[in-house]
Amino acid sequence: QVQLVESGGGLVQAGDSLRLSCAASGRTFSNHAMGWFRQAPGKEREFVAAIDWSPGRTAYADSVEGRFTISRDNAKNTVYLQMNSLKPEDTALYYCAADRTFSDHLNNKPAYWGQGTQVTVSS
């Protein structure tokens, strides 16, 4: 199985930037599509971004496209989420996810999840 550990969350002001990291276990990381999801209090978990294992196609939620960038470093078994121009509505617990299939991320059904890292954006 795949084990995921997120880091990089914190408290920032609107307009600031953060980069989240997700470290994955195992030597099969490069064969998994990776994604980021988030959940705010009182709301359902929502898709944020995903990146395929080959050739690295990406997808973003409309709410973050143009501001967030997902990337991966297979040599380090790590996926990143660069978040720019943060808004208070970006405040949520952010989860890293992994799945063999890119489409499962788009369908909000990845197989593996991390424990989450909190991102709080003040106005």
PDB file of N, CA and C in Angstrom, residues 3-46:
ATOM      1  N   GLN A   3       1.606   4.964   1.733  1.00  0.00           N
ATOM      2  CA  GLN A   3       1.433   5.785   2.914  1.00  0.00           C
ATOM      3  C   GLN A   3       1.849   7.209   2.596  1.00  0.00           C
ATOM      4  N   LEU A   4       1.040   8.170   3.038  1.00  0.00           N
ATOM      5  CA  LEU A   4       1.232   9.562   2.684  1.00  0.00           C
ATOM      6  C   LEU A   4       1.292  10.435   3.926  1.00  0.00           C
ATOM      7  N   VAL A   5       2.216  11.390   3.933  1.00  0.00           N
ATOM      8  CA  VAL A   5       2.365  12.315   5.048  1.00  0.00           C
ATOM      9  C   VAL A   5       2.473  13.728   4.502  1.00  0.00           C
ATOM     10  N   GLU A   6       1.498  14.578   4.846  1.00  0.00           N
ATOM     11  CA  GLU A   6       1.489  15.961   4.391  1.00  0.00           C
ATOM     12  C   GLU A   6       2.241  16.863   5.362  1.00  0.00           C
ATOM     13  N   SER A   7       2.735  17.980   4.841  1.00  0.00           N
ATOM     14  CA  SER A   7       3.371  18.994   5.658  1.00  0.00           C
ATOM     15  C   SER A   7       3.328  20.321   4.916  1.00  0.00           C
ATOM     16  N   GLY A   8       3.619  21.407   5.626  1.00  0.00           N
ATOM     17  CA  GLY A   8       3.710  22.707   5.002  1.00  0.00           C
ATOM     18  C   GLY A   8       2.555  23.642   5.263  1.00  0.00           C
ATOM     19  N   GLY A   9       1.527  23.172   5.936  1.00  0.00           N
ATOM     20  CA  GLY A   9       0.403  24.030   6.246  1.00  0.00           C
ATOM     21  C   GLY A   9       0.765  25.071   7.284  1.00  0.00           C
ATOM     22  N   GLY A  10      -0.112  26.049   7.447  1.00  0.00           N
ATOM     23  CA  GLY A  10       0.142  27.093   8.414  1.00  0.00           C
ATOM     24  C   GLY A  10      -0.872  28.205   8.326  1.00  0.00           C
ATOM     25  N   LEU A  11      -0.604  29.266   9.063  1.00  0.00           N
ATOM     26  CA  LEU A  11      -1.460  30.447   9.096  1.00  0.00           C
ATOM     27  C   LEU A  11      -0.805  31.556   8.292  1.00  0.00           C
ATOM     28  N   VAL A  12      -1.521  32.057   7.290  1.00  0.00           N
ATOM     29  CA  VAL A  12      -1.012  33.121   6.439  1.00  0.00           C
ATOM     30  C   VAL A  12      -2.093  34.163   6.219  1.00  0.00           C
ATOM     31  N   GLN A  13      -1.689  35.284   5.652  1.00  0.00           N
ATOM     32  CA  GLN A  13      -2.628  36.339   5.312  1.00  0.00           C
ATOM     33  C   GLN A  13      -3.082  36.210   3.867  1.00  0.00           C
ATOM     34  N   ALA A  14      -4.229  36.767   3.573  1.00  0.00           N
ATOM     35  CA  ALA A  14      -4.727  36.763   2.205  1.00  0.00           C
ATOM     36  C   ALA A  14      -3.696  37.372   1.268  1.00  0.00           C
ATOM     37  N   GLY A  15      -3.484  36.714   0.138  1.00  0.00           N
ATOM     38  CA  GLY A  15      -2.500  37.155  -0.829  1.00  0.00           C
ATOM     39  C   GLY A  15      -1.154  36.482  -0.683  1.00  0.00           C
ATOM     40  N   ASP A  16      -0.932  35.815   0.435  1.00  0.00           N
ATOM     41  CA  ASP A  16       0.331  35.123   0.670  1.00  0.00           C
ATOM     42  C   ASP A  16       0.379  33.791  -0.080  1.00  0.00           C
ATOM     43  N   SER A  17       1.514  33.128   0.037  1.00  0.00           N
ATOM     44  CA  SER A  17       1.723  31.847  -0.623  1.00  0.00           C
ATOM     45  C   SER A  17       2.168  30.788   0.370  1.00  0.00           C
ATOM     46  N   LEU A  18       1.854  29.554   0.057  1.00  0.00           N
ATOM     47  CA  LEU A  18       2.300  28.394   0.814  1.00  0.00           C
ATOM     48  C   LEU A  18       2.607  27.269  -0.159  1.00  0.00           C
ATOM     49  N   ARG A  19       3.526  26.409   0.225  1.00  0.00           N
ATOM     50  CA  ARG A  19       3.777  25.208  -0.540  1.00  0.00           C
ATOM     51  C   ARG A  19       3.595  23.997   0.359  1.00  0.00           C
ATOM     52  N   LEU A  20       2.638  23.166   0.006  1.00  0.00           N
ATOM     53  CA  LEU A  20       2.400  21.934   0.727  1.00  0.00           C
ATOM     54  C   LEU A  20       3.229  20.814   0.122  1.00  0.00           C
ATOM     55  N   SER A  21       3.675  19.913   0.969  1.00  0.00           N
ATOM     56  CA  SER A  21       4.429  18.760   0.518  1.00  0.00           C
ATOM     57  C   SER A  21       3.753  17.491   0.996  1.00  0.00           C
ATOM     58  N   CYS A  22       3.901  16.443   0.232  1.00  0.00           N
ATOM     59  CA  CYS A  22       3.355  15.141   0.587  1.00  0.00           C
ATOM     60  C   CYS A  22       4.403  14.091   0.286  1.00  0.00           C
ATOM     61  N   ALA A  23       4.900  13.457   1.326  1.00  0.00           N
ATOM     62  CA  ALA A  23       5.897  12.406   1.179  1.00  0.00           C
ATOM     63  C   ALA A  23       5.207  11.056   1.128  1.00  0.00           C
ATOM     64  N   ALA A  24       5.521  10.274   0.121  1.00  0.00           N
ATOM     65  CA  ALA A  24       4.909   8.970  -0.079  1.00  0.00           C
ATOM     66  C   ALA A  24       5.912   7.859   0.166  1.00  0.00           C
ATOM     67  N   SER A  25       5.424   6.762   0.703  1.00  0.00           N
ATOM     68  CA  SER A  25       6.272   5.606   0.957  1.00  0.00           C
ATOM     69  C   SER A  25       6.281   4.673  -0.242  1.00  0.00           C
ATOM     70  N   GLY A  26       7.231   3.757  -0.243  1.00  0.00           N
ATOM     71  CA  GLY A  26       7.282   2.743  -1.267  1.00  0.00           C
ATOM     72  C   GLY A  26       8.044   3.157  -2.510  1.00  0.00           C
ATOM     73  N   ARG A  27       8.380   2.160  -3.289  1.00  0.00           N
ATOM     74  CA  ARG A  27       9.120   2.404  -4.527  1.00  0.00           C
ATOM     75  C   ARG A  27       8.218   2.499  -5.743  1.00  0.00           C
ATOM     76  N   THR A  28       6.893   2.436  -5.536  1.00  0.00           N
ATOM     77  CA  THR A  28       5.944   2.505  -6.638  1.00  0.00           C
ATOM     78  C   THR A  28       5.282   3.867  -6.763  1.00  0.00           C
ATOM     79  N   PHE A  29       5.832   4.872  -6.087  1.00  0.00           N
ATOM     80  CA  PHE A  29       5.254   6.209  -6.127  1.00  0.00           C
ATOM     81  C   PHE A  29       5.086   6.716  -7.550  1.00  0.00           C
ATOM     82  N   SER A  30       6.075   6.485  -8.383  1.00  0.00           N
ATOM     83  CA  SER A  30       6.043   7.000  -9.747  1.00  0.00           C
ATOM     84  C   SER A  30       4.935   6.383 -10.585  1.00  0.00           C
ATOM     85  N   ASN A  31       4.349   5.296 -10.131  1.00  0.00           N
ATOM     86  CA  ASN A  31       3.270   4.639 -10.851  1.00  0.00           C
ATOM     87  C   ASN A  31       1.884   5.064 -10.387  1.00  0.00           C
ATOM     88  N   HIS A  32       1.821   6.024  -9.479  1.00  0.00           N
ATOM     89  CA  HIS A  32       0.550   6.488  -8.944  1.00  0.00           C
ATOM     90  C   HIS A  32       0.253   7.917  -9.373  1.00  0.00           C
ATOM     91  N   ALA A  33      -0.995   8.144  -9.706  1.00  0.00           N
ATOM     92  CA  ALA A  33      -1.474   9.511  -9.857  1.00  0.00           C
ATOM     93  C   ALA A  33      -1.640  10.108  -8.464  1.00  0.00           C
ATOM     94  N   MET A  34      -1.298  11.374  -8.315  1.00  0.00           N
ATOM     95  CA  MET A  34      -1.350  12.028  -7.018  1.00  0.00           C
ATOM     96  C   MET A  34      -2.317  13.198  -7.059  1.00  0.00           C
ATOM     97  N   GLY A  35      -2.901  13.484  -5.911  1.00  0.00           N
ATOM     98  CA  GLY A  35      -3.862  14.573  -5.868  1.00  0.00           C
ATOM     99  C   GLY A  35      -3.897  15.269  -4.529  1.00  0.00           C
ATOM    100  N   TRP A  36      -4.540  16.413  -4.534  1.00  0.00           N
ATOM    101  CA  TRP A  36      -4.790  17.175  -3.318  1.00  0.00           C
ATOM    102  C   TRP A  36      -6.282  17.449  -3.198  1.00  0.00           C
ATOM    103  N   PHE A  37      -6.791  17.274  -1.999  1.00  0.00           N
ATOM    104  CA  PHE A  37      -8.174  17.570  -1.673  1.00  0.00           C
ATOM    105  C   PHE A  37      -8.197  18.459  -0.445  1.00  0.00           C
ATOM    106  N   ARG A  38      -9.327  19.057  -0.181  1.00  0.00           N
ATOM    107  CA  ARG A  38      -9.444  19.885   1.014  1.00  0.00           C
ATOM    108  C   ARG A  38     -10.853  19.804   1.574  1.00  0.00           C
ATOM    109  N   GLN A  39     -10.948  20.058   2.865  1.00  0.00           N
ATOM    110  CA  GLN A  39     -12.232  20.045   3.531  1.00  0.00           C
ATOM    111  C   GLN A  39     -12.275  21.153   4.569  1.00  0.00           C
ATOM    112  N   ALA A  40     -13.244  22.031   4.415  1.00  0.00           N
ATOM    113  CA  ALA A  40     -13.457  23.114   5.351  1.00  0.00           C
ATOM    114  C   ALA A  40     -14.550  22.708   6.336  1.00  0.00           C
ATOM    115  N   PRO A  41     -14.573  23.317   7.517  1.00  0.00           N
ATOM    116  CA  PRO A  41     -15.609  22.984   8.499  1.00  0.00           C
ATOM    117  C   PRO A  41     -17.006  23.162   7.923  1.00  0.00           C
ATOM    118  N   GLY A  42     -17.835  22.152   8.108  1.00  0.00           N
ATOM    119  CA  GLY A  42     -19.205  22.219   7.627  1.00  0.00           C
ATOM    120  C   GLY A  42     -19.377  21.946   6.153  1.00  0.00           C
ATOM    121  N   LYS A  43     -18.291  21.623   5.455  1.00  0.00           N
ATOM    122  CA  LYS A  43     -18.369  21.356   4.028  1.00  0.00           C
ATOM    123  C   LYS A  43     -17.847  19.961   3.714  1.00  0.00           C
ATOM    124  N   GLU A  44     -18.219  19.461   2.552  1.00  0.00           N
ATOM    125  CA  GLU A  44     -17.732  18.173   2.102  1.00  0.00           C
ATOM    126  C   GLU A  44     -16.316  18.317   1.553  1.00  0.00           C
ATOM    127  N   ARG A  45     -15.598  17.217   1.558  1.00  0.00           N
ATOM    128  CA  ARG A  45     -14.267  17.212   0.985  1.00  0.00           C
ATOM    129  C   ARG A  45     -14.358  17.469  -0.515  1.00  0.00           C
ATOM    130  N   GLU A  46     -13.500  18.333  -1.026  1.00  0.00           N
ATOM    131  CA  GLU A  46     -13.554  18.683  -2.429  1.00  0.00           C
ATOM    132  C   GLU A  46     -12.205  18.489  -3.112  1.00  0.00           C
TER     133      GLU A  46
END
